[in-house]
CSV table of C-alpha atoms and ligand atoms in Angstrom, one decimal:
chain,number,residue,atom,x,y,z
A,14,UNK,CA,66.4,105.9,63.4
A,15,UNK,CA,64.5,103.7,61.4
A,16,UNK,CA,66.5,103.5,58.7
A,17,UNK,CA,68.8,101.5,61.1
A,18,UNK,CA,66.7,98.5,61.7
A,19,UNK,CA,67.6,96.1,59.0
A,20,UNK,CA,71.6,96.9,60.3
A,21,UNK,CA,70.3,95.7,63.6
A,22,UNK,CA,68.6,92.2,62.4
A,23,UNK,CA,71.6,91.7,60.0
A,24,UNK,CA,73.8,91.7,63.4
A,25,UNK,CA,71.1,89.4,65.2
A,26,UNK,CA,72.9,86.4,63.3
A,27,UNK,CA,76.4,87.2,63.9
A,28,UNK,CA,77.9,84.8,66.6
A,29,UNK,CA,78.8,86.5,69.8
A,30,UNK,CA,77.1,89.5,69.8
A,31,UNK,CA,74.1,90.1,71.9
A,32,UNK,CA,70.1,90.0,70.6
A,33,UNK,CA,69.9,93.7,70.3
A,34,UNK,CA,65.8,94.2,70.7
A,35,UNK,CA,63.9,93.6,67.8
A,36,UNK,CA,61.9,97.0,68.0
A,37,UNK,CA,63.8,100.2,67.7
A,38,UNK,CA,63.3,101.0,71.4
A,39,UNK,CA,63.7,105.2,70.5
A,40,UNK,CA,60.3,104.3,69.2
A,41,UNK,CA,59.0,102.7,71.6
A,42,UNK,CA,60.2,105.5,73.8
A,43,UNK,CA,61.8,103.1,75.8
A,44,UNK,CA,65.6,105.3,76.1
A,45,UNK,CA,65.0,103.0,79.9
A,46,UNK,CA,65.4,99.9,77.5
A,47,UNK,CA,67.6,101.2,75.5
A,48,UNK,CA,70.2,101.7,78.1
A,49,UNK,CA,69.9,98.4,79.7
A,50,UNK,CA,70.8,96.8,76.8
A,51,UNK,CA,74.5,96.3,75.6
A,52,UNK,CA,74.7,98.2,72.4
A,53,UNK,CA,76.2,96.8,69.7
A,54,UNK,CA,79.6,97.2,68.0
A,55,UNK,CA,78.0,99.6,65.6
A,56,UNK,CA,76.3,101.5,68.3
A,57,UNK,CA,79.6,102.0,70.7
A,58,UNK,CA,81.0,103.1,67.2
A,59,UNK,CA,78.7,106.0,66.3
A,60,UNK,CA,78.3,107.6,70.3
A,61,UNK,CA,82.4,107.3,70.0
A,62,UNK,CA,82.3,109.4,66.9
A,63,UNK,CA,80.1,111.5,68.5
A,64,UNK,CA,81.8,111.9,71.4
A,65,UNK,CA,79.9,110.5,74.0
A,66,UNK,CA,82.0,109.8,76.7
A,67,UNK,CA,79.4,107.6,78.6
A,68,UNK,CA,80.0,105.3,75.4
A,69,UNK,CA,83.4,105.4,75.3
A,70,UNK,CA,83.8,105.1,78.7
A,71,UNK,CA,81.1,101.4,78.2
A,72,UNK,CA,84.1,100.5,75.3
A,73,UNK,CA,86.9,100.8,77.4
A,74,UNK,CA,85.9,98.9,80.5
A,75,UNK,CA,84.8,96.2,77.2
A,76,UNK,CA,88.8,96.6,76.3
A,77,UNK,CA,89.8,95.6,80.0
A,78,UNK,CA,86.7,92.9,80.2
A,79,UNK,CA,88.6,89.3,80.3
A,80,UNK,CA,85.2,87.9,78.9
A,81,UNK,CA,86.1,86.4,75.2
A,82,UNK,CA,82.5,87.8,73.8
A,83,UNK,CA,83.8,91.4,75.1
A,84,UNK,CA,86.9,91.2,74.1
A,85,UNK,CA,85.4,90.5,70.5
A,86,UNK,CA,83.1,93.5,70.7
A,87,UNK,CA,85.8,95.8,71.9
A,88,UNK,CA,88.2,94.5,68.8
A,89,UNK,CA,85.4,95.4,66.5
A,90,UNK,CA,84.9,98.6,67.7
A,91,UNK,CA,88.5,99.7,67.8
A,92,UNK,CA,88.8,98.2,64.3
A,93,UNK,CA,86.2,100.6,63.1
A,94,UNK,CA,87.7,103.8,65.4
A,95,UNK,CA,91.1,103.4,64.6
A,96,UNK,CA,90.7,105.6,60.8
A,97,UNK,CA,89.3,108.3,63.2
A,98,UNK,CA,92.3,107.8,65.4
A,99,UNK,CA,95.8,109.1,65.3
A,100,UNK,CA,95.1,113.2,65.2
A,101,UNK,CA,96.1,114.1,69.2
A,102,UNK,CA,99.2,114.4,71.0
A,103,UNK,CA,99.9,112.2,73.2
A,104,UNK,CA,101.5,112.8,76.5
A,105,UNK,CA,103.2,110.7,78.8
A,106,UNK,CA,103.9,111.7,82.3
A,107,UNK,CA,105.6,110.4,85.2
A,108,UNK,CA,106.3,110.8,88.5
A,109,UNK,CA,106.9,109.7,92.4
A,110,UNK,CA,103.6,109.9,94.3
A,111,UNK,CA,102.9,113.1,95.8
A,112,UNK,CA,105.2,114.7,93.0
A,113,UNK,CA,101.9,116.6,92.1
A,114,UNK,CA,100.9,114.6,89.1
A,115,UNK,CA,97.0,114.9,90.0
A,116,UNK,CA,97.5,118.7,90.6
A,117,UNK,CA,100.1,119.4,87.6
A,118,UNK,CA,97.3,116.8,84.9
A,119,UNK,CA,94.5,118.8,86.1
A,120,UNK,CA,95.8,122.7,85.8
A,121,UNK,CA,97.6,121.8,82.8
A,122,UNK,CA,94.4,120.1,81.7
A,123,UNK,CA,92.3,122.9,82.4
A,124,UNK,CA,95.0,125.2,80.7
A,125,UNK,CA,94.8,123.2,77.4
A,126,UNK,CA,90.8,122.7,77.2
A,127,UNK,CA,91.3,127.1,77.2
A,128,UNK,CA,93.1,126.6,74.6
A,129,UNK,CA,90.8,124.8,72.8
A,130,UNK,CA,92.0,121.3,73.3
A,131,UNK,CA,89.8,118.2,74.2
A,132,UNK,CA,91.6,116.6,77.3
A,133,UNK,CA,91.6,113.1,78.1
A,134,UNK,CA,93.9,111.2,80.9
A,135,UNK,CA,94.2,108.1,80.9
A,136,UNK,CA,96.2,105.8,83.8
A,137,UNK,CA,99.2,103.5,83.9
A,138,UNK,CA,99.3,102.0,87.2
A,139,UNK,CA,100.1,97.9,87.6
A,140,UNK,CA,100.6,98.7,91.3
A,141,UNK,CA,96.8,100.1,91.2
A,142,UNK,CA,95.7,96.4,92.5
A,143,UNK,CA,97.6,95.9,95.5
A,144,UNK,CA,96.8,99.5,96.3
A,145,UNK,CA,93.5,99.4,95.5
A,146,UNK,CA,94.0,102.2,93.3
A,147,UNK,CA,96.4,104.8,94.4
A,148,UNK,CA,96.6,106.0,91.3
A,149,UNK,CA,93.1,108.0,89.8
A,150,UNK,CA,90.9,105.4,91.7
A,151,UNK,CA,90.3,108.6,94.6
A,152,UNK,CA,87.2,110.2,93.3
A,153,UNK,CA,89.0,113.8,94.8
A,154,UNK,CA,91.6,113.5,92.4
A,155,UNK,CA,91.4,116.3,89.4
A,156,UNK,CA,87.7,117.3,90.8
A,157,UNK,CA,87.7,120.0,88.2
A,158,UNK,CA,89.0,118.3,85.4
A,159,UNK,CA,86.5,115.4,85.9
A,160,UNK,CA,83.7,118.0,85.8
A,161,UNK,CA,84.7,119.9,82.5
A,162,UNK,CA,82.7,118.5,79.4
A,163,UNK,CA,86.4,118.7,77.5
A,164,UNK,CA,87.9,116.2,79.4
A,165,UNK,CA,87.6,112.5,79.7
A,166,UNK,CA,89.3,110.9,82.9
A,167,UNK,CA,89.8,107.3,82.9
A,168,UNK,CA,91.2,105.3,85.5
A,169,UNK,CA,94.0,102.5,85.6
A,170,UNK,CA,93.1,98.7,85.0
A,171,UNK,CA,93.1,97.5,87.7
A,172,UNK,CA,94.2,93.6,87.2
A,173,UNK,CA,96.2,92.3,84.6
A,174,UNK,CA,100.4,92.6,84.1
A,175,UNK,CA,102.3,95.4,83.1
A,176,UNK,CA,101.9,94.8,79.3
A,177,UNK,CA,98.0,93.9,79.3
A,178,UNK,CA,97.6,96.9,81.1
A,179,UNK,CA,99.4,99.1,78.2
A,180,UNK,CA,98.0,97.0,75.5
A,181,UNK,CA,94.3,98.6,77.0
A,182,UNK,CA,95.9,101.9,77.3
A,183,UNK,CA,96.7,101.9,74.0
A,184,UNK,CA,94.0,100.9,72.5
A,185,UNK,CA,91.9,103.1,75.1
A,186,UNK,CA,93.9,106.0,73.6
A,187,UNK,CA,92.7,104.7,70.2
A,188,UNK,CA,89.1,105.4,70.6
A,189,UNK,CA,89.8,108.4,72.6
A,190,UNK,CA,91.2,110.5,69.7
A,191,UNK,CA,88.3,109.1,67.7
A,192,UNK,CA,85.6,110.7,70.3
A,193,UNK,CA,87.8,113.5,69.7
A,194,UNK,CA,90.3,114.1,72.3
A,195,UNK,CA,93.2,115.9,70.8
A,196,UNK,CA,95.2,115.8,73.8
A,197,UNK,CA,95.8,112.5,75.2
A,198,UNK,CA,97.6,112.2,78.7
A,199,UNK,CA,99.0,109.3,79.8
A,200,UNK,CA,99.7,109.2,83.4
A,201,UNK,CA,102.3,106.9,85.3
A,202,UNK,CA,104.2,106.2,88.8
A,203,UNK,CA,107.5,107.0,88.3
A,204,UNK,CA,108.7,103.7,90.6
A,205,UNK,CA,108.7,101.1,87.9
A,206,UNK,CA,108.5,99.9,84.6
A,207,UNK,CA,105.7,101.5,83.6
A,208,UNK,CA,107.4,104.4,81.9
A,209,UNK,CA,109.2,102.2,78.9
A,210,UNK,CA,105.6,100.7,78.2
A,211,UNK,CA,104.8,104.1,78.0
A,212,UNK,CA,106.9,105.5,76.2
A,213,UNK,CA,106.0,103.0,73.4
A,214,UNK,CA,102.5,104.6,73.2
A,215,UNK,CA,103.5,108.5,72.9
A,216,UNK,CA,105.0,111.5,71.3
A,217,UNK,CA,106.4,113.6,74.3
A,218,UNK,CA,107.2,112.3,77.7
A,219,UNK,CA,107.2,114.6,80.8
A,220,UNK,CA,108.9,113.6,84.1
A,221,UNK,CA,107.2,115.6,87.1
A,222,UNK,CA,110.2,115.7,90.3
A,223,UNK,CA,110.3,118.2,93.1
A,224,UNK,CA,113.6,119.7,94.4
A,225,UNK,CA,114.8,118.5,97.7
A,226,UNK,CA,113.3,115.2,98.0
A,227,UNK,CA,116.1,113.7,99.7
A,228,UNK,CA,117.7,111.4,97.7
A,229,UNK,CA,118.8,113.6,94.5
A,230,UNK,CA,116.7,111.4,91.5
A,231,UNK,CA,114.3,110.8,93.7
A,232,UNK,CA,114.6,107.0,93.0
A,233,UNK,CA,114.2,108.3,89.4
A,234,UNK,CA,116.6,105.8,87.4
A,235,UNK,CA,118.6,107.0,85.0
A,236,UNK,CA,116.5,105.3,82.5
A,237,UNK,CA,114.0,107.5,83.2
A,238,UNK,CA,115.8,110.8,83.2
A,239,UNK,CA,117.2,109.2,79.4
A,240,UNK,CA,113.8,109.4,78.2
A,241,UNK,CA,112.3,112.5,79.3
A,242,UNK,CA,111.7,115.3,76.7
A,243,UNK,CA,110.3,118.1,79.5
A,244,UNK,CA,111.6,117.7,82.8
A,245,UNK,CA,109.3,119.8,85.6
A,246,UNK,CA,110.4,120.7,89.0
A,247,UNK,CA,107.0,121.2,90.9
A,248,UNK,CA,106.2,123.0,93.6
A,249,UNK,CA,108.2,126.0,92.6
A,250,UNK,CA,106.3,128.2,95.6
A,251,UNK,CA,107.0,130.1,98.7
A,252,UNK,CA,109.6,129.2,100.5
A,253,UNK,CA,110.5,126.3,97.6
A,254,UNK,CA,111.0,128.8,94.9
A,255,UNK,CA,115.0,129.0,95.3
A,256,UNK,CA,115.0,125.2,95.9
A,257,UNK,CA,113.2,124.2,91.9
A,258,UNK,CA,115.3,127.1,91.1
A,259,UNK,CA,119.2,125.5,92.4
A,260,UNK,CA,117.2,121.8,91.3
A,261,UNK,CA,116.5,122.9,87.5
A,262,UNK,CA,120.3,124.1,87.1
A,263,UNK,CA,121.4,120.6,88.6
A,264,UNK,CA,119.2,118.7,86.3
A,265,UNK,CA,120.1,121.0,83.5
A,266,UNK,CA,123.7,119.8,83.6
A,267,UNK,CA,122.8,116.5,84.3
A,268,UNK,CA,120.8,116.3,80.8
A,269,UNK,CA,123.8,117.9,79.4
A,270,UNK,CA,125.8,114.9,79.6
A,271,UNK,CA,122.8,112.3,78.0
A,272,UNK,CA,123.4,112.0,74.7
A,273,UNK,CA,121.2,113.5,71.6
A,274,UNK,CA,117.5,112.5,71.7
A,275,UNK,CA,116.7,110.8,68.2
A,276,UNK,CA,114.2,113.0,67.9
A,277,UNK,CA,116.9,116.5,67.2
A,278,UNK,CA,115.1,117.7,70.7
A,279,UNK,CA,117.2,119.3,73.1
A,280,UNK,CA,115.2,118.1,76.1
A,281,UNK,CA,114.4,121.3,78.6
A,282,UNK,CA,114.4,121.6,82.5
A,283,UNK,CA,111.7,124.0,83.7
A,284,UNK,CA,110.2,125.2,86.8
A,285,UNK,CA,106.2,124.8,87.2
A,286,UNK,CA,104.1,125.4,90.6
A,287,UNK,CA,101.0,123.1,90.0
A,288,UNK,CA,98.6,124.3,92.8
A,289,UNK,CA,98.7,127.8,91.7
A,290,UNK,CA,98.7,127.5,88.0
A,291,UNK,CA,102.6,129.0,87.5
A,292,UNK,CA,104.7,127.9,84.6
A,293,UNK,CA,102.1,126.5,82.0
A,294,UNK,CA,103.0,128.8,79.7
A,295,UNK,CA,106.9,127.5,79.6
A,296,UNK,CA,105.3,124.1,79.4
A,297,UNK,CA,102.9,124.7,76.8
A,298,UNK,CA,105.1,126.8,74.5
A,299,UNK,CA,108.3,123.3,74.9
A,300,UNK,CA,105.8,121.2,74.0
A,301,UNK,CA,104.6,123.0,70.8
A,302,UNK,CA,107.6,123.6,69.7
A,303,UNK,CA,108.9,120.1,70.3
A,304,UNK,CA,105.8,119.2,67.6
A,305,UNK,CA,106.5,121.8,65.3
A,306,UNK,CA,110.1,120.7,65.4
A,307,UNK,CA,109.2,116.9,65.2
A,308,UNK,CA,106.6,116.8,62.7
A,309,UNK,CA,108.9,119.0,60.3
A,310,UNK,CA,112.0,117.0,60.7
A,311,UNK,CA,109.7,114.0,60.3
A,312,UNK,CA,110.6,112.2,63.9
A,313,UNK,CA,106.9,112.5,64.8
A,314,UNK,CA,105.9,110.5,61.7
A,315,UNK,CA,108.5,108.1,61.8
A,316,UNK,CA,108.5,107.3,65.8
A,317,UNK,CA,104.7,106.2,65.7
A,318,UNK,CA,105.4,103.9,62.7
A,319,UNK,CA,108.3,102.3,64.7
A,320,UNK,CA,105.9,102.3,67.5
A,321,UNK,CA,103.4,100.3,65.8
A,322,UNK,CA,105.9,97.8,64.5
A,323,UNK,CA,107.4,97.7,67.8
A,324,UNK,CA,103.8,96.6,69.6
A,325,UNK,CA,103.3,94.0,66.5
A,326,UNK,CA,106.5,92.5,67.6
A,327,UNK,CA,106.2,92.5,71.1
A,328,UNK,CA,102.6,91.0,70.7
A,329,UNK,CA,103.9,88.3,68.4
A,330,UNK,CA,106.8,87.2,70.9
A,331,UNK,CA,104.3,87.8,74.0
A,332,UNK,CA,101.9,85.4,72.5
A,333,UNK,CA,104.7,83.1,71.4
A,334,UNK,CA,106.2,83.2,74.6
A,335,UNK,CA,102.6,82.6,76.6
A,336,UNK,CA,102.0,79.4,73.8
A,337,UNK,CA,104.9,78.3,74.8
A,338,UNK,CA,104.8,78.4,78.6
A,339,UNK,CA,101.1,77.2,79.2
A,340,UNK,CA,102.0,74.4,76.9
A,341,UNK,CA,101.1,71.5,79.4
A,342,UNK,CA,103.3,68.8,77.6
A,343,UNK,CA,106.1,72.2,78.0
A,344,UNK,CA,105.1,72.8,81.7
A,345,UNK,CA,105.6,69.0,82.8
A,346,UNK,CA,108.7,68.7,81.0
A,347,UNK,CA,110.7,71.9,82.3
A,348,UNK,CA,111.2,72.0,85.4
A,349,UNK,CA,113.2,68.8,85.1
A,350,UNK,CA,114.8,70.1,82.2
A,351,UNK,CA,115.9,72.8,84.2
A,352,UNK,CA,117.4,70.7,87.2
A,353,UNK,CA,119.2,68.9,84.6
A,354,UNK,CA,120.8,72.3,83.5
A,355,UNK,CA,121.4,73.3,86.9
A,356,UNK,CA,123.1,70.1,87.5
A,357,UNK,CA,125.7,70.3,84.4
A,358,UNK,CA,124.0,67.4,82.5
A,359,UNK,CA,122.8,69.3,79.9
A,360,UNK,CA,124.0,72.7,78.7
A,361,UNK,CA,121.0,75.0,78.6
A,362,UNK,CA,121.3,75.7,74.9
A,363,UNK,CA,120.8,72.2,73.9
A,364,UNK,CA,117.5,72.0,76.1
A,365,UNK,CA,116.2,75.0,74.8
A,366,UNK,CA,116.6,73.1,71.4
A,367,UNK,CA,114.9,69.9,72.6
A,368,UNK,CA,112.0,72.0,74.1
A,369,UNK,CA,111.5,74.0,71.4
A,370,UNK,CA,111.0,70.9,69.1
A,371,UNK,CA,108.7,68.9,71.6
A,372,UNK,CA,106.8,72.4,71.4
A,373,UNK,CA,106.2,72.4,67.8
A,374,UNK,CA,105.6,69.0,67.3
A,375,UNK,CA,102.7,69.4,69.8
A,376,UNK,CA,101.8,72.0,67.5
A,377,UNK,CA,101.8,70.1,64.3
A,378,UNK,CA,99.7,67.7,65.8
A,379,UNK,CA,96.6,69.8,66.7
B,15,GDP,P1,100.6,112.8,92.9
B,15,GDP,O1,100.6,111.7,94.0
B,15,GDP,O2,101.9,112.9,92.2
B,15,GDP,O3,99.4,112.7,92.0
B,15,GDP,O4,100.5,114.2,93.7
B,15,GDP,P2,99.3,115.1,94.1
B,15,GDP,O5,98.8,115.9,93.0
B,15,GDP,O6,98.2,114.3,94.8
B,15,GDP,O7,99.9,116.1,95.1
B,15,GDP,C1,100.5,115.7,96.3
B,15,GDP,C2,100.5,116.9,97.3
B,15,GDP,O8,101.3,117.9,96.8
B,15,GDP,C3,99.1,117.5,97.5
B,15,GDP,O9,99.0,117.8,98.9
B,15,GDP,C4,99.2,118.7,96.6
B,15,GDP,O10,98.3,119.7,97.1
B,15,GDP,C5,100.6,119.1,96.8
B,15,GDP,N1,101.0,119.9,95.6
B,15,GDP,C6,100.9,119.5,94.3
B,15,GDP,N2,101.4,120.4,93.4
B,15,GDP,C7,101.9,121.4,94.2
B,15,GDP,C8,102.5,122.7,94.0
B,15,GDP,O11,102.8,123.1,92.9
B,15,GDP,N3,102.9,123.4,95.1
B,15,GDP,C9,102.7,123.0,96.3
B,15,GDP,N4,103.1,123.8,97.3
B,15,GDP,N5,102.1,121.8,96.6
B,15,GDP,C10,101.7,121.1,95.6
């Protein structure tokens, strides 16, 4: 530990960063003290590495934090995880509530950590603030999961739009497979959006249903169906058995008719029964052989590099596009700009012109 002090002065002078103490409190045998304090970049580094999920857990509520002296903490930090990141699978799936998402994350959980795996689930949910949480926020939820020291649960952000909310996923998920976790689970509601963000951040995306819901796909859009590689019908039990059964044919056809996946995959329809552990196995043994398939015919590979390029963009035109709209000479001018479309005296291309040049002559001037 010692050896460590003149890394902790050299950080005393960097801007931004907290006055860690000046005595190595592990010597002082103040642990007490040590925990008040907010470690440093370093510090969340190493206990990442490490594995300690009380650390990681501290780094990703930094990631969420809107606090600019947090925010630079957390970047440093996943700047220094992210050569340890990039060696799990990560899993995407979606579902209506009450589909048994909870249930299916934690037996499936369970069944992986058996395997060996290190499980961590992490949350999608923009809805989670009107809700206050409906999604992972209920401390009941995946009870045995929570309590296994293989797992790592972490619950939705709970403010911020669709895309800040995946931007913290993703970079959640980043520090997560450097602690270790090999399996990476990324839960969402399958009512909105949320599954395209989603599917941006991962290699294999499951869609949960249940047979007989009513309305045949279950307000499922097509969209969603379209990018599923596993499709489950849960709650393949008692008297429900024949239902997933009939339900699994229909969606087999149905997938029939979607063209190729990109990725060579035929995607699969399989029946699972969550609450009593049935079906895992099937599960288990499409997803490994979706990897093995992938990573040979290089999809794997190539799909995370064009998900990477794809976030650069997006983060490029979403800061563009926030630049441009906050702009305060902008924001006075459009709005009459835009009666003046609606009115025909101006066609909307030209005013996009003469905005965008008032925009970037505000910006030559600072
Ligand atoms: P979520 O909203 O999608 O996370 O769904 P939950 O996991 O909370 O499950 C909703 C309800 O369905 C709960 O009462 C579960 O006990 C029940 N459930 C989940 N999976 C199964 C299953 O495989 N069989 C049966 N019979 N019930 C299930």
């Amino acid at each position: 530990m010692t050896k460590k002090k003149p890394k902790k002065s050299a950080l005393n002078v960097q801007k931004g960063v907290e006055q860690p103490s000046q005595v190595n409190p592990a010597l002082t045998g103040g642990m007490e003290k040590f925990r008040k304090q907010k470690p440093s970049a370093d510090e969340y580094v190493e206990g990442i590495l490490e594995g300690d999920r009380t650390l990681l857990s501290q780094a990703i509520t930094l990631i969420e934090s809107v606090r600019p002296e947090d925010k630079e903490i957390a970047r440093r930090v996943i700047s220094k995880c992210l050569p340890h990141s990039g060696n799990s699978i990560r899993l995407g799936i979606t579902g209506i509530p009450g589909a048994g998402k909870s249930t299916f994350i934690e037996a499936f959980g369970i069944y992986l950590i058996k395997r060996g795996h290190k499980v961590a689930v992490l949350a999608i949910d923009p809805t989670s603030q009107r809700s206050k949480g409906s999604i992972l926020g209920d401390k009941t939820r995946m009870e045995t999961l929570s309590a296994n020291p293989h797992a790592f649960i972490r619950p939705s952000a709970t403010s911020g739009t669709l895309g800040g909310v995946a931007q913290a996923t993703r970079e959640a998920l980043i520090l997560c497979e450097a602690a270790g976790f090999d399996r990476i689970i990324i839960e969402t509601v399958g009512v909105g959006q949320s599954e395209t963000a989603v599917s941006h951040i991962v290699d294999f995306f499951l869609l949960l249903l249940i047979a007989g819901a009513g309305d045949e796909l279950q307000g499922i859009k097509r969209g969603i169906m379209e990018m599923a590689d596993l499709v489950v019908i849960n709650k393949a039990d008692g008297d429900n058995k024949r239902k997933a059964e009939l339900a699994r044919k229909e969606y087999e056809n149905a997938l029939h008719l979607f063209p190729l996946l990109p990725s060579g995959w035929a995607p699969r329809v399989l029946t699972a029964s969550a609450l009593y552990g049935k079906g895992l196995d099937e599960i288990v043994k499409a997803l490994d052989e979706y990897i093995e398939l992938t990573q040979k015919n290089g999809w794997f590979e190539k799909n995370r590099r064009s998900q990477s390029l794809k976030i650069l963009h997006d983060t490029i035109l979403q800061s563009l596009s926030d630049s441009f709209y906050h702009n305060p000479e902008i924001k006075d001018l459009i709005r009459n700009t835009e009666k003046q479309i609606t009115a025909g005296k101006i066609s909307p291309y030209e005013a996009a012109q003469i905005l965008l040049e008032k925009y970037f002559g505000t910006i030559k001037k600072k």
